[in-house]
PDB file of C-alpha atoms in Angstrom:
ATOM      1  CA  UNK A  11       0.000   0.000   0.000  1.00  0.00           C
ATOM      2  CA  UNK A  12       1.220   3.455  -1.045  1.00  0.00           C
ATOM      3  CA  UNK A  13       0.535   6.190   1.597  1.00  0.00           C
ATOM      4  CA  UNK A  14       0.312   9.740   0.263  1.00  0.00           C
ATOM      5  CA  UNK A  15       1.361  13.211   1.814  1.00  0.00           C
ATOM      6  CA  UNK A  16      -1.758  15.499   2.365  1.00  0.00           C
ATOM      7  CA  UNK A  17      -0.917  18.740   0.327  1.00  0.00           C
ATOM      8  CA  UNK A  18      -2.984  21.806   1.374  1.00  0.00           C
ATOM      9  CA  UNK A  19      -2.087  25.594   0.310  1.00  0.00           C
ATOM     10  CA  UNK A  20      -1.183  27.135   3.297  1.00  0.00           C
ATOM     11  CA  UNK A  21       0.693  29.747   5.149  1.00  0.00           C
ATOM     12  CA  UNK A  22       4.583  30.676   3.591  1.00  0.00           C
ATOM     13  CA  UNK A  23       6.307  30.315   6.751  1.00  0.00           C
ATOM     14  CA  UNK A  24       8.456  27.405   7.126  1.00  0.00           C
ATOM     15  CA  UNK A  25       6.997  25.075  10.196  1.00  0.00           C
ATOM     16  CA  UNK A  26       9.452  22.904  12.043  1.00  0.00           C
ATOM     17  CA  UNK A  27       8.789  19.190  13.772  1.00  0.00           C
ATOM     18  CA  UNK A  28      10.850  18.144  16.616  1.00  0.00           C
ATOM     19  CA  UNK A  29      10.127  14.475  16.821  1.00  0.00           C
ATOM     20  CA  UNK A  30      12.216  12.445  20.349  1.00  0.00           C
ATOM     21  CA  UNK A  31      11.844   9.228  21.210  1.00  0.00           C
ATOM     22  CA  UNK A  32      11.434   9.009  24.985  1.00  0.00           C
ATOM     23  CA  UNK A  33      14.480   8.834  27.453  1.00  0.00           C
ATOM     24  CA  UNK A  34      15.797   5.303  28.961  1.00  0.00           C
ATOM     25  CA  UNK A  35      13.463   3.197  30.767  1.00  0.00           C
ATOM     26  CA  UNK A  36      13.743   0.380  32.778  1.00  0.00           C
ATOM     27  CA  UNK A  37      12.621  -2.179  29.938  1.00  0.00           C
ATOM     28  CA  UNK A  38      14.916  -0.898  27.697  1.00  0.00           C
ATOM     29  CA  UNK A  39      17.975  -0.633  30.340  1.00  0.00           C
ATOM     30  CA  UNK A  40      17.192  -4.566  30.834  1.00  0.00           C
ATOM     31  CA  UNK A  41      16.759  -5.358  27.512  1.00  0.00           C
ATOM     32  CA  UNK A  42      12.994  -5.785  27.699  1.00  0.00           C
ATOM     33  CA  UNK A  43      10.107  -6.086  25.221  1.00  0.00           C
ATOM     34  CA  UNK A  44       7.955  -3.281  25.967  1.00  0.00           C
ATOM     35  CA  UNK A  45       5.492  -2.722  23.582  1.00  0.00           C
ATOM     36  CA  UNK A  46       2.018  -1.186  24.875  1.00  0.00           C
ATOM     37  CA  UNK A  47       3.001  -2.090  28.699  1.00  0.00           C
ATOM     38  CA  UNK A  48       4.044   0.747  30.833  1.00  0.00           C
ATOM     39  CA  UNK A  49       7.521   1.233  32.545  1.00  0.00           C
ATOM     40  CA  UNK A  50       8.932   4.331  34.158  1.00  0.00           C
ATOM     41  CA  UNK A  51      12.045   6.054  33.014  1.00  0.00           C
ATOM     42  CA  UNK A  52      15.457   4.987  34.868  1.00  0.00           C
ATOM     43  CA  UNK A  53      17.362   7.863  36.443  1.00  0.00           C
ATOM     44  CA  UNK A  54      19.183   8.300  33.059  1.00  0.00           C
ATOM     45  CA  UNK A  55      15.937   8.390  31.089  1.00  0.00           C
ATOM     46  CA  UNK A  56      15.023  11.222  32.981  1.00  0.00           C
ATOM     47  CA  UNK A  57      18.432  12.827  32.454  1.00  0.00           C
ATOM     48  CA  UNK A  58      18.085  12.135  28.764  1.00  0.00           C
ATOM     49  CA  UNK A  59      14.888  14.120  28.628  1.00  0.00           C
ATOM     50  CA  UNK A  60      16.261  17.243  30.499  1.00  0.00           C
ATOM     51  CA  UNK A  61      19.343  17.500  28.160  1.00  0.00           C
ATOM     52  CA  UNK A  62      17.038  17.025  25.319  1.00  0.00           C
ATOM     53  CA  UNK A  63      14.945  20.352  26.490  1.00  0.00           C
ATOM     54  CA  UNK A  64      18.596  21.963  27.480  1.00  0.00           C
ATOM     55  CA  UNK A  65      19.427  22.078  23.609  1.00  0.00           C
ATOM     56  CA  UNK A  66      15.860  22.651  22.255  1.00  0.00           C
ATOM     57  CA  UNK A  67      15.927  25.624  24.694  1.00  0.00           C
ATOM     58  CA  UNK A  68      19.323  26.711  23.054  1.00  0.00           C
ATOM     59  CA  UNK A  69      17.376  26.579  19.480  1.00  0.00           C
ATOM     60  CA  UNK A  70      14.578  28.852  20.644  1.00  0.00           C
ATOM     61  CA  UNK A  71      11.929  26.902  18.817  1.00  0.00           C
ATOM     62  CA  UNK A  72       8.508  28.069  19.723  1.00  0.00           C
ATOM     63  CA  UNK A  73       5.853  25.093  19.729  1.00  0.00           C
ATOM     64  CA  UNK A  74       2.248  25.422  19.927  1.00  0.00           C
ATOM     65  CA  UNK A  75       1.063  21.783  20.789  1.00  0.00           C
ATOM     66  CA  UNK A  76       2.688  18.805  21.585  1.00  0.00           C
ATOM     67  CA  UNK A  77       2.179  14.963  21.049  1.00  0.00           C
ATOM     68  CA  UNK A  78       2.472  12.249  22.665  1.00  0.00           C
ATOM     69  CA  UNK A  79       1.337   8.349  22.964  1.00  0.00           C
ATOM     70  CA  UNK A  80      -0.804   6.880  26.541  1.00  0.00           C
ATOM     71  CA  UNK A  81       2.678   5.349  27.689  1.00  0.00           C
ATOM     72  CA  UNK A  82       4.069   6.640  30.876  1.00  0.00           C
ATOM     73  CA  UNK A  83       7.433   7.284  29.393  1.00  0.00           C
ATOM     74  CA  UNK A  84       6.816   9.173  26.757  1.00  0.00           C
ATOM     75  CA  UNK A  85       4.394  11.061  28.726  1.00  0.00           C
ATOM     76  CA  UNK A  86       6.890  11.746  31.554  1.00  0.00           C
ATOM     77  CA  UNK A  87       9.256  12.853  28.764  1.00  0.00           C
ATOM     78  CA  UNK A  88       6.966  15.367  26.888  1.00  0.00           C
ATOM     79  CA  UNK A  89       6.445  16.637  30.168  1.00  0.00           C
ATOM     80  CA  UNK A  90       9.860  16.984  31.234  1.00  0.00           C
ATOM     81  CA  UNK A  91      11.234  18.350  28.036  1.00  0.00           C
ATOM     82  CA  UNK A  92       8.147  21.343  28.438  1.00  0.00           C
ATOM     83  CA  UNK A  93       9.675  22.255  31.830  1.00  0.00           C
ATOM     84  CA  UNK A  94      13.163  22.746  30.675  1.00  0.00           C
ATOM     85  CA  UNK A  95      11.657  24.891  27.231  1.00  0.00           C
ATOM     86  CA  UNK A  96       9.685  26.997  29.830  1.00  0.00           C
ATOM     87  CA  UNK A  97       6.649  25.616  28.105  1.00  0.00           C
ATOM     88  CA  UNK A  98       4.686  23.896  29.854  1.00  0.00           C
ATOM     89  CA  UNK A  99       1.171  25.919  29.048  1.00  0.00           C
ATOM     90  CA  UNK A 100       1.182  24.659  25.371  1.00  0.00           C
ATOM     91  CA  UNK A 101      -1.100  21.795  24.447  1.00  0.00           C
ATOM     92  CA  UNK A 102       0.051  18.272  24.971  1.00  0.00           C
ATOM     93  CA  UNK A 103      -2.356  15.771  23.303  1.00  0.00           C
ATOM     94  CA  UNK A 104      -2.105  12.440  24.673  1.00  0.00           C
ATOM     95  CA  UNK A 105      -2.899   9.486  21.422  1.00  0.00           C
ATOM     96  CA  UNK A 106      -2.847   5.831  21.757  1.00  0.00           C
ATOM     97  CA  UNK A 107      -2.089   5.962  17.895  1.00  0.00           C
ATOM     98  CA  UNK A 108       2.091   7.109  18.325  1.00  0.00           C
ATOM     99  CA  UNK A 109       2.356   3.963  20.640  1.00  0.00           C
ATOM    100  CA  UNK A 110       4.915   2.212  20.738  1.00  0.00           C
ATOM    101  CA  UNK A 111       4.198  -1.198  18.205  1.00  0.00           C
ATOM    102  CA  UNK A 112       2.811  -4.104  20.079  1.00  0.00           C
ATOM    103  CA  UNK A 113       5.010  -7.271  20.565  1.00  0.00           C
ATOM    104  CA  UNK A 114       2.642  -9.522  21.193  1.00  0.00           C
ATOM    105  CA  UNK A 115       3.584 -12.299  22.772  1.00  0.00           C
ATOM    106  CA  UNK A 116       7.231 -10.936  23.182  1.00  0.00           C
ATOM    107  CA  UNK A 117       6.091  -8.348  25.697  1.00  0.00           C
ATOM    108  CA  UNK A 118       7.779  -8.906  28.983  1.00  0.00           C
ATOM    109  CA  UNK A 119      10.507 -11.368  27.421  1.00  0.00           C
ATOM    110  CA  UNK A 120      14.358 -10.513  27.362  1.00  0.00           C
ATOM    111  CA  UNK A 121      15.576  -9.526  23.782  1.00  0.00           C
ATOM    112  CA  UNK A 122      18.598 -11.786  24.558  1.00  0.00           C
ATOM    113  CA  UNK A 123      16.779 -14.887  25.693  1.00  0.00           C
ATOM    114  CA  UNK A 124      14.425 -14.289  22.638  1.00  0.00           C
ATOM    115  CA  UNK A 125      17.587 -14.153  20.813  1.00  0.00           C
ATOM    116  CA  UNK A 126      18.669 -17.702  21.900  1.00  0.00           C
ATOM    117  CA  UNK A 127      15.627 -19.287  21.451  1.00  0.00           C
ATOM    118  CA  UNK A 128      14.878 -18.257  17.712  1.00  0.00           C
ATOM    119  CA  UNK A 129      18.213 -16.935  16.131  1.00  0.00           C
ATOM    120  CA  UNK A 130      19.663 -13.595  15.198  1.00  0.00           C
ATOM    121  CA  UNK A 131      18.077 -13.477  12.115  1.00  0.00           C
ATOM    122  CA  UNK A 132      14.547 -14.027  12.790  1.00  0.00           C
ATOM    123  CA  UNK A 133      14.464 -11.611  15.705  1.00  0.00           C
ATOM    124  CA  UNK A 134      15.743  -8.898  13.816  1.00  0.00           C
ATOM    125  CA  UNK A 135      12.802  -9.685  11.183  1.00  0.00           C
ATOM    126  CA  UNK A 136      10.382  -8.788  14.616  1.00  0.00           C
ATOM    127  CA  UNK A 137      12.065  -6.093  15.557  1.00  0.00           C
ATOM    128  CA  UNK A 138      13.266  -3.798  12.683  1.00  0.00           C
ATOM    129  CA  UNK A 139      11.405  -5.552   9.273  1.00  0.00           C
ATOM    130  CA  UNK A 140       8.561  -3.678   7.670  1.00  0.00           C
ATOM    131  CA  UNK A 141       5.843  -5.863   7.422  1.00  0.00           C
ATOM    132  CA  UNK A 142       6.963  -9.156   9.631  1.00  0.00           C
ATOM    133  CA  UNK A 143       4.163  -9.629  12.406  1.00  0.00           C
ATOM    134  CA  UNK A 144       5.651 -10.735  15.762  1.00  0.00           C
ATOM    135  CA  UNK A 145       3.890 -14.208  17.866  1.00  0.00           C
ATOM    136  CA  UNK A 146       0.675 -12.743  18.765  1.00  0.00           C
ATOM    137  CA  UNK A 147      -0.846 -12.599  22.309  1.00  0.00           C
ATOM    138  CA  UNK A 148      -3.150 -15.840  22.572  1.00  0.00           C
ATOM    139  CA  UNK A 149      -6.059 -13.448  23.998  1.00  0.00           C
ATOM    140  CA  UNK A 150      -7.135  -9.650  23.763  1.00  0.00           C
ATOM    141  CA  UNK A 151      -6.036  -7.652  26.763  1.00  0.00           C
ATOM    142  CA  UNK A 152      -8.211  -5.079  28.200  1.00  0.00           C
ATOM    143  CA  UNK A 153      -7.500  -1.907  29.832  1.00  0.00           C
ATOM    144  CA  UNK A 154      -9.602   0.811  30.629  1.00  0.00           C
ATOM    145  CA  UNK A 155      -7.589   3.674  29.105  1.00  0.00           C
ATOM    146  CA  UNK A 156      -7.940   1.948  25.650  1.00  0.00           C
ATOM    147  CA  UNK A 157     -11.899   0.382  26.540  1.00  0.00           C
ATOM    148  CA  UNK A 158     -12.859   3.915  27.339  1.00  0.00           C
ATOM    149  CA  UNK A 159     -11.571   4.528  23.682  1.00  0.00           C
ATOM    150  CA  UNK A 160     -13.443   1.861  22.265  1.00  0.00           C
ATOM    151  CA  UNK A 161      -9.784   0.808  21.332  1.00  0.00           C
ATOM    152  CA  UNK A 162      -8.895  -2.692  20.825  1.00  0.00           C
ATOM    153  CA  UNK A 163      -5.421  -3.727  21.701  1.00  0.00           C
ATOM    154  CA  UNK A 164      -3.657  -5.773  19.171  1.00  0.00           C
ATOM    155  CA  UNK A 165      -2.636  -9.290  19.056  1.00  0.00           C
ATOM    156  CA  UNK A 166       0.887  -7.936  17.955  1.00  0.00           C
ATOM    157  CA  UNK A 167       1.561  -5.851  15.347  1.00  0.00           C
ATOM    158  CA  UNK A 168       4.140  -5.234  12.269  1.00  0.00           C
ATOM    159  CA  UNK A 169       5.733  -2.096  11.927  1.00  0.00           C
ATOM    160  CA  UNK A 170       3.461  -1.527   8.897  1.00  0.00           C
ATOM    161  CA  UNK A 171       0.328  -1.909  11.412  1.00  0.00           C
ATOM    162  CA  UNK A 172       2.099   0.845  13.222  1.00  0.00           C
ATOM    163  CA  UNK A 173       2.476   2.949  10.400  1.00  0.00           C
ATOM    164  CA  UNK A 174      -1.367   2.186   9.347  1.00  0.00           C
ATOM    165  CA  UNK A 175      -2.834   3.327  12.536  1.00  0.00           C
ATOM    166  CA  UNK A 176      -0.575   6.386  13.118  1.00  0.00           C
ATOM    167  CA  UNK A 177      -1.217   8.148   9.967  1.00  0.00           C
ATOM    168  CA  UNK A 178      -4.690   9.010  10.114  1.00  0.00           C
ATOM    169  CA  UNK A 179      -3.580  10.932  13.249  1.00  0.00           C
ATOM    170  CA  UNK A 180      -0.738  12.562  11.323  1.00  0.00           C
ATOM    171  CA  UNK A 181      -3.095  13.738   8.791  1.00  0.00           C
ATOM    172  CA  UNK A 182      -5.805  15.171  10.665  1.00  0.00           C
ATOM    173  CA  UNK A 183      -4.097  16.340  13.588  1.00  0.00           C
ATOM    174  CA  UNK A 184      -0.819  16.991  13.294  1.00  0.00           C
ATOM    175  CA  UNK A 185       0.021  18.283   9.189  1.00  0.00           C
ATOM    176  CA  UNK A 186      -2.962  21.075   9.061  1.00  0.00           C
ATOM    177  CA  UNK A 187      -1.330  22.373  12.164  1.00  0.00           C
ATOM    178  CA  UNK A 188       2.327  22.640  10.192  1.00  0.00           C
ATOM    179  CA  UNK A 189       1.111  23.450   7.265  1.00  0.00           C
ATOM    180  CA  UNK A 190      -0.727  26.384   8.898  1.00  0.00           C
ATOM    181  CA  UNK A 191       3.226  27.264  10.308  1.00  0.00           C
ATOM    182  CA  UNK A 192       3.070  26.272  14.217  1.00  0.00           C
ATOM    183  CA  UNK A 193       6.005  24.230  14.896  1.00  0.00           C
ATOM    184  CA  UNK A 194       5.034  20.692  16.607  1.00  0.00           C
ATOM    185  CA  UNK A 195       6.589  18.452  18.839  1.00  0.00           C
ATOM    186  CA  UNK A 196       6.370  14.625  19.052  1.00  0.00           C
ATOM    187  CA  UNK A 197       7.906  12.581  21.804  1.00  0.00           C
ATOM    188  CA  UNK A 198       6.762   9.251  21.230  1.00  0.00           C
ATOM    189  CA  UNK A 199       8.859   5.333  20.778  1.00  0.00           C
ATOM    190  CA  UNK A 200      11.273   3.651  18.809  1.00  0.00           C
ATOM    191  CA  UNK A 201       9.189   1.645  16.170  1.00  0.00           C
ATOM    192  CA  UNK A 202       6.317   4.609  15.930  1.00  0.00           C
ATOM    193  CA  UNK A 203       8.923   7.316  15.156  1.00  0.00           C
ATOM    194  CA  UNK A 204      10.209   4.636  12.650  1.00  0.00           C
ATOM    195  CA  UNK A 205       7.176   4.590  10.785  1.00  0.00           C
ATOM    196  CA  UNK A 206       6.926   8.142  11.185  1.00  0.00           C
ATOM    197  CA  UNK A 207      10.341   8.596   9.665  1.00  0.00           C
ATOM    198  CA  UNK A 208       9.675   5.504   6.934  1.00  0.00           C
ATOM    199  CA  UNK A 209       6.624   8.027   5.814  1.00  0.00           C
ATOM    200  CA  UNK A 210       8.686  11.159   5.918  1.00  0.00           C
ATOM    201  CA  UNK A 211      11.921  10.281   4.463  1.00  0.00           C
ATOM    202  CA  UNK A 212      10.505   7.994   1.769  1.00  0.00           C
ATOM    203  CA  UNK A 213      12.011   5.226   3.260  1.00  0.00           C
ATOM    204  CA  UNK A 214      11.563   1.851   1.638  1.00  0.00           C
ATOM    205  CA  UNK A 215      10.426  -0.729   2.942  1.00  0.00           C
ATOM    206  CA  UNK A 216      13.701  -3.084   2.417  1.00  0.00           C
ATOM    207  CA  UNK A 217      15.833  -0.184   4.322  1.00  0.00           C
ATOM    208  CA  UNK A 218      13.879   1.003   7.100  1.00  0.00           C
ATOM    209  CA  UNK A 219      15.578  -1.853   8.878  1.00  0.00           C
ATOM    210  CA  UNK A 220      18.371  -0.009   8.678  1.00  0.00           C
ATOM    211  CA  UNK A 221      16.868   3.270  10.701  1.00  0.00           C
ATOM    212  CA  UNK A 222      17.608   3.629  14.062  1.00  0.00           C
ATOM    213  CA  UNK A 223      16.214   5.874  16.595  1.00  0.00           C
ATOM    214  CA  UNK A 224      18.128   5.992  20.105  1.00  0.00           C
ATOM    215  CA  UNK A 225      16.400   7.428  23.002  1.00  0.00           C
ATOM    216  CA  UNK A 226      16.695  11.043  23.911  1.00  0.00           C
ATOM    217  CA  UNK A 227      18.140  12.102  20.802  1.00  0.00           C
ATOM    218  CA  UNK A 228      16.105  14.686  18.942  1.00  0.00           C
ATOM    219  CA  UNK A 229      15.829  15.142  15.136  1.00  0.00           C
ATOM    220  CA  UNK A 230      14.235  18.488  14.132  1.00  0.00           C
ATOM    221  CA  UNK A 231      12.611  18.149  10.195  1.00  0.00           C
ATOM    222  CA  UNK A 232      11.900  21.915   8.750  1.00  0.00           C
ATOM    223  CA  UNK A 233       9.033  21.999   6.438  1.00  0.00           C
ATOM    224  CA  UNK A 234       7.229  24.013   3.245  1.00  0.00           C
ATOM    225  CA  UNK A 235       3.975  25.352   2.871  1.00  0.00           C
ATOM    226  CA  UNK A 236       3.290  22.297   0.892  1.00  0.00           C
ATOM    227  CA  UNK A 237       4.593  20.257   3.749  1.00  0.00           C
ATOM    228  CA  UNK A 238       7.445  18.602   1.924  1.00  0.00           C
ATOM    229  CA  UNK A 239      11.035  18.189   3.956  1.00  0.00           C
ATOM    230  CA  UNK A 240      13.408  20.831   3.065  1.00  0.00           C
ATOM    231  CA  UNK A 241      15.808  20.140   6.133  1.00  0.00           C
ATOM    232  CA  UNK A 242      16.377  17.027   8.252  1.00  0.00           C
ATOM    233  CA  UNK A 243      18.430  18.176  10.946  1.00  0.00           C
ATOM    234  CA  UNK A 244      20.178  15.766  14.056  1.00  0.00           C
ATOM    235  CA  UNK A 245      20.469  17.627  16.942  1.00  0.00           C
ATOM    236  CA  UNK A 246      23.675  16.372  19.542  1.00  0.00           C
ATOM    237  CA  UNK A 247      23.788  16.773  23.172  1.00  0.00           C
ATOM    238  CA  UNK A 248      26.832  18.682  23.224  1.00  0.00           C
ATOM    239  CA  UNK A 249      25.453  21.605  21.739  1.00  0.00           C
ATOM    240  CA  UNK A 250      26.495  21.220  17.952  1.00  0.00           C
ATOM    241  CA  UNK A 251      24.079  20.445  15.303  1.00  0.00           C
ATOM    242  CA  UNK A 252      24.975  17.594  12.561  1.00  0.00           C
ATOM    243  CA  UNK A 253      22.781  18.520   9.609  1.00  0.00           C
ATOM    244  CA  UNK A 254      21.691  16.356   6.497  1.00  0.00           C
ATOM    245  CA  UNK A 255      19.827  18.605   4.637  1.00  0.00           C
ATOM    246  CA  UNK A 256      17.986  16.969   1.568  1.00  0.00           C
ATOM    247  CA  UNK A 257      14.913  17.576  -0.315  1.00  0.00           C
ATOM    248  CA  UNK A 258      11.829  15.459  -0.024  1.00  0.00           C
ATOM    249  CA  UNK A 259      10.553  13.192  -3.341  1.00  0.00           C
TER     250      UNK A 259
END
């Protein structure tokens, strides 16, 4: 399936994204499968989000919303990163859709023992392949943040799935507000800033295996009115900025 950009004339100033993937948390300083199940931030994921809001502070970029997914981590994060931007009165919507992807029946289980059990190859299939769907859960889980929502939670689900259910929200939600030239922020997880940067970057499928996205490091995209990239920008921790500026297909 081919997703397109929405295109809408809009303002001429230039809009920028920050997108983050939360700082360290406890699953991911054991070596955890996370998924949809909530863990706090270690000490050093909390550090990670306070540098991360040192250096956006330094840039001066002036948001007017946030985003971010129903996962304490990420929430914690967005929050934290606010504080140190001395904005914390700017809307933070809160979206099951930039969840982290759902590991099914991996959730809870040690990447290494995982690792044993199945072989080097096949786990990285689960974890950084496009469309490769991990064990599923045996039974639906239930919780009342997603009931409320009327929100099944998957089985398991491919990176694709991620990509399927986050773009709707992208569309609505999140373009019309760039292309209108407010600057957005998104501190979400690994796999759904994957898809997010798969959908962005014009990534294909047989290399977004290849993308990485560590926690607490920022990457700041700069926008047109027509909402293509005109600027992909990493930002470092130690105050210097390593660009890769490219135009979007």
């Amino acid at each position: 399936m081919r997703y397109y950009k929405v295109v809408i004339k809009g303002s001429e100033k230039m809009a920028e994204l920050v997108i983050v993937r939360h700082g360290q948390s406890q699953a991911n300083r054991d070596n955890i499968f996370t998924g949809w199940t909530d863990v706090p931030l270690t000490p050093k994921g909390i550090k990670q989000g306070e540098l991360v809001g040192k250096e956006l502070l330094k840039l001066g970029i002036q948001f007017s919303d946030a985003y971010t997914s129903y996962m304490e981590r990420a929430i914690m994060t967005t929050n934290i990163i606010l504080e140190e931007i001395n904005q914390l009165y700017i809307p933070v919507h809160k979206t099951w859709r930039l969840n982290e992807r759902h590991y099914g029946a991996l959730s809870g289980r040690n990447k290494d023992e995982v690792k044993k059990e199945i072989g080097a190859e096949q786990l990285h299939k689960w974890r950084r392949g496009f469309k490769d769907l991990p064990p599923q859960l045996k039974e639906r889980q239930h919780e009342r943040r997603y009931d409320r929502l009327g929100v099944k939670i998957p089985l398991s689900e491919s990176l694709e799935m991620t990509l399927q259910r986050l773009l709707p929200y992208w569309q609505d939600h999140i373009a019309p507000r760039l292309i209108d030239g407010h600057n957005q922020l998104i501190v979400a997880h690994g796999s759904s800033l994957r898809a997010l940067i798969k959908y962005l970057d014009d990534i294909s499928d047989d290399e977004i295996d290849k993308v990485e996205v560590p926690n607490g490091k920022p990457i700041l995209y700069r926008f047109d009115n027509q909402l293509n990239v005109v600027k992909k920008t990493f930002i470092t921790m130690d105050g210097e900025i390593d660009d890769n500026t490219r135009i979007s297909k």
